[in-house]
XYZ file of C-alpha atoms in Angstrom:
133
model
C -15.525 -14.129 -10.442
C -13.314 -12.532 -12.808
C -10.850 -14.458 -14.943
C -7.296 -14.730 -13.964
C -4.670 -12.229 -15.594
C -2.892 -13.946 -18.375
C 0.772 -13.263 -19.442
C 0.702 -11.359 -22.641
C -2.407 -9.061 -22.245
C -1.801 -5.382 -23.223
C -3.481 -2.000 -22.649
C -2.749 1.349 -24.231
C -3.276 4.901 -22.968
C -2.919 8.121 -24.849
C -2.392 11.500 -23.373
C -1.979 14.989 -25.095
C 0.738 16.970 -23.217
C -0.658 20.288 -21.838
C 1.143 23.052 -20.048
C 0.039 21.587 -16.628
C 1.711 18.466 -17.201
C 5.300 20.023 -17.819
C 8.437 20.030 -15.579
C 8.000 23.645 -15.629
C 4.900 23.496 -13.708
C 6.417 20.955 -11.354
C 9.243 23.281 -10.298
C 11.885 22.919 -12.971
C 11.942 26.580 -14.522
C 11.773 26.732 -18.296
C 11.377 22.925 -18.747
C 8.343 23.131 -20.746
C 8.149 19.460 -21.787
C 6.307 16.392 -20.279
C 7.220 15.921 -16.706
C 8.841 12.543 -15.662
C 6.173 12.052 -12.808
C 3.305 12.756 -15.322
C 4.780 10.281 -17.877
C 5.412 7.515 -15.036
C 1.710 8.158 -14.083
C 0.344 7.422 -17.426
C 2.475 4.098 -17.719
C 0.895 3.244 -14.344
C -2.468 3.948 -15.733
C -1.838 1.596 -18.631
C -0.891 -1.177 -16.262
C -3.941 -0.680 -14.180
C -6.136 -0.705 -17.341
C -4.393 -3.859 -18.474
C -5.826 -5.972 -15.546
C -8.760 -3.997 -14.670
C -11.236 -6.629 -16.117
C -9.441 -9.329 -14.213
C -10.389 -7.990 -10.774
C -13.620 -8.758 -8.924
C -15.606 -5.867 -7.409
C -13.837 -4.254 -4.373
C -10.325 -5.469 -5.668
C -7.664 -3.234 -6.813
C -3.880 -3.130 -7.480
C -1.263 -1.031 -6.004
C 2.182 -0.318 -7.357
C 5.078 -1.732 -5.552
C 8.090 -0.934 -7.922
C 8.745 1.182 -10.827
C 11.877 1.021 -12.962
C 11.610 3.312 -16.008
C 14.013 5.399 -18.123
C 12.635 8.602 -19.547
C 14.457 8.629 -22.833
C 13.412 11.811 -24.827
C 11.393 15.076 -24.201
C 7.962 15.502 -25.375
C 6.732 19.152 -26.044
C 3.401 20.469 -25.311
C 0.835 19.644 -27.675
C 2.165 16.115 -28.919
C 0.257 12.903 -27.853
C 2.092 10.357 -25.882
C 0.911 6.604 -26.063
C 1.926 4.263 -23.318
C 1.740 0.574 -23.512
C 1.625 -2.067 -20.826
C 2.164 -5.692 -21.373
C 1.738 -8.084 -18.572
C 4.868 -10.322 -18.486
C 4.597 -12.205 -15.172
C 2.064 -13.478 -12.956
C 3.178 -14.802 -9.721
C 0.123 -15.177 -7.270
C -1.076 -11.646 -6.722
C 2.136 -10.056 -7.901
C 2.094 -8.786 -11.578
C 5.014 -7.589 -13.632
C 4.603 -5.251 -16.766
C 6.901 -4.168 -19.346
C 6.080 -0.686 -20.024
C 7.130 1.804 -22.837
C 5.880 5.122 -24.115
C 6.031 6.872 -27.503
C 5.352 10.445 -28.708
C 4.747 11.290 -32.303
C 8.325 11.150 -33.033
C 10.355 8.936 -30.618
C 10.296 6.305 -27.988
C 10.307 8.376 -24.859
C 10.169 5.731 -22.047
C 10.922 2.006 -21.318
C 10.954 -0.159 -18.256
C 9.153 -2.471 -15.906
C 6.509 -1.841 -13.434
C 5.239 -4.204 -10.576
C 1.952 -4.189 -8.998
C 0.024 -6.301 -6.355
C -3.489 -7.378 -6.388
C -5.410 -6.367 -3.335
C -8.159 -8.776 -2.041
C -9.989 -5.644 -0.759
C -9.438 -2.073 -1.573
C -11.631 -1.010 1.373
C -9.515 -2.968 3.860
C -6.406 -1.490 2.350
C -7.526 2.206 2.450
C -8.863 1.452 6.238
C -5.348 0.258 7.172
C -3.759 3.367 5.400
C -6.128 5.613 7.264
C -5.143 4.140 10.715
C -1.814 6.287 10.064
C -3.970 9.361 10.472
C -5.180 8.522 14.004
C -1.844 7.392 15.419
């Protein structure tokens, strides 16, 4: 059995911004900077990584809340580093402080909440029931 998540554990993720990750590519013509949905995804990845070693085989986490400010643009070619810190554990509910920096500025800050699933397989089966209805 994996060890329980502990307040204070952290994880980092780095990503170099490419053309495919820009707001321009997501439908905002001319905005050749890191798109907010891509940045938010990177922050979620850091949270997932933060608690991955605390999960038993077959378990997973799902996001339930995201409250993030995108503070500054990041151009193509720059690297963004996302940091997640576990700030609260309430049973299977996990709360993280998240932030991201590029090579010059803080580009995001906020909070993210995730929920530990006892069985990813059961969760996905329930989701797939929607297809059959």
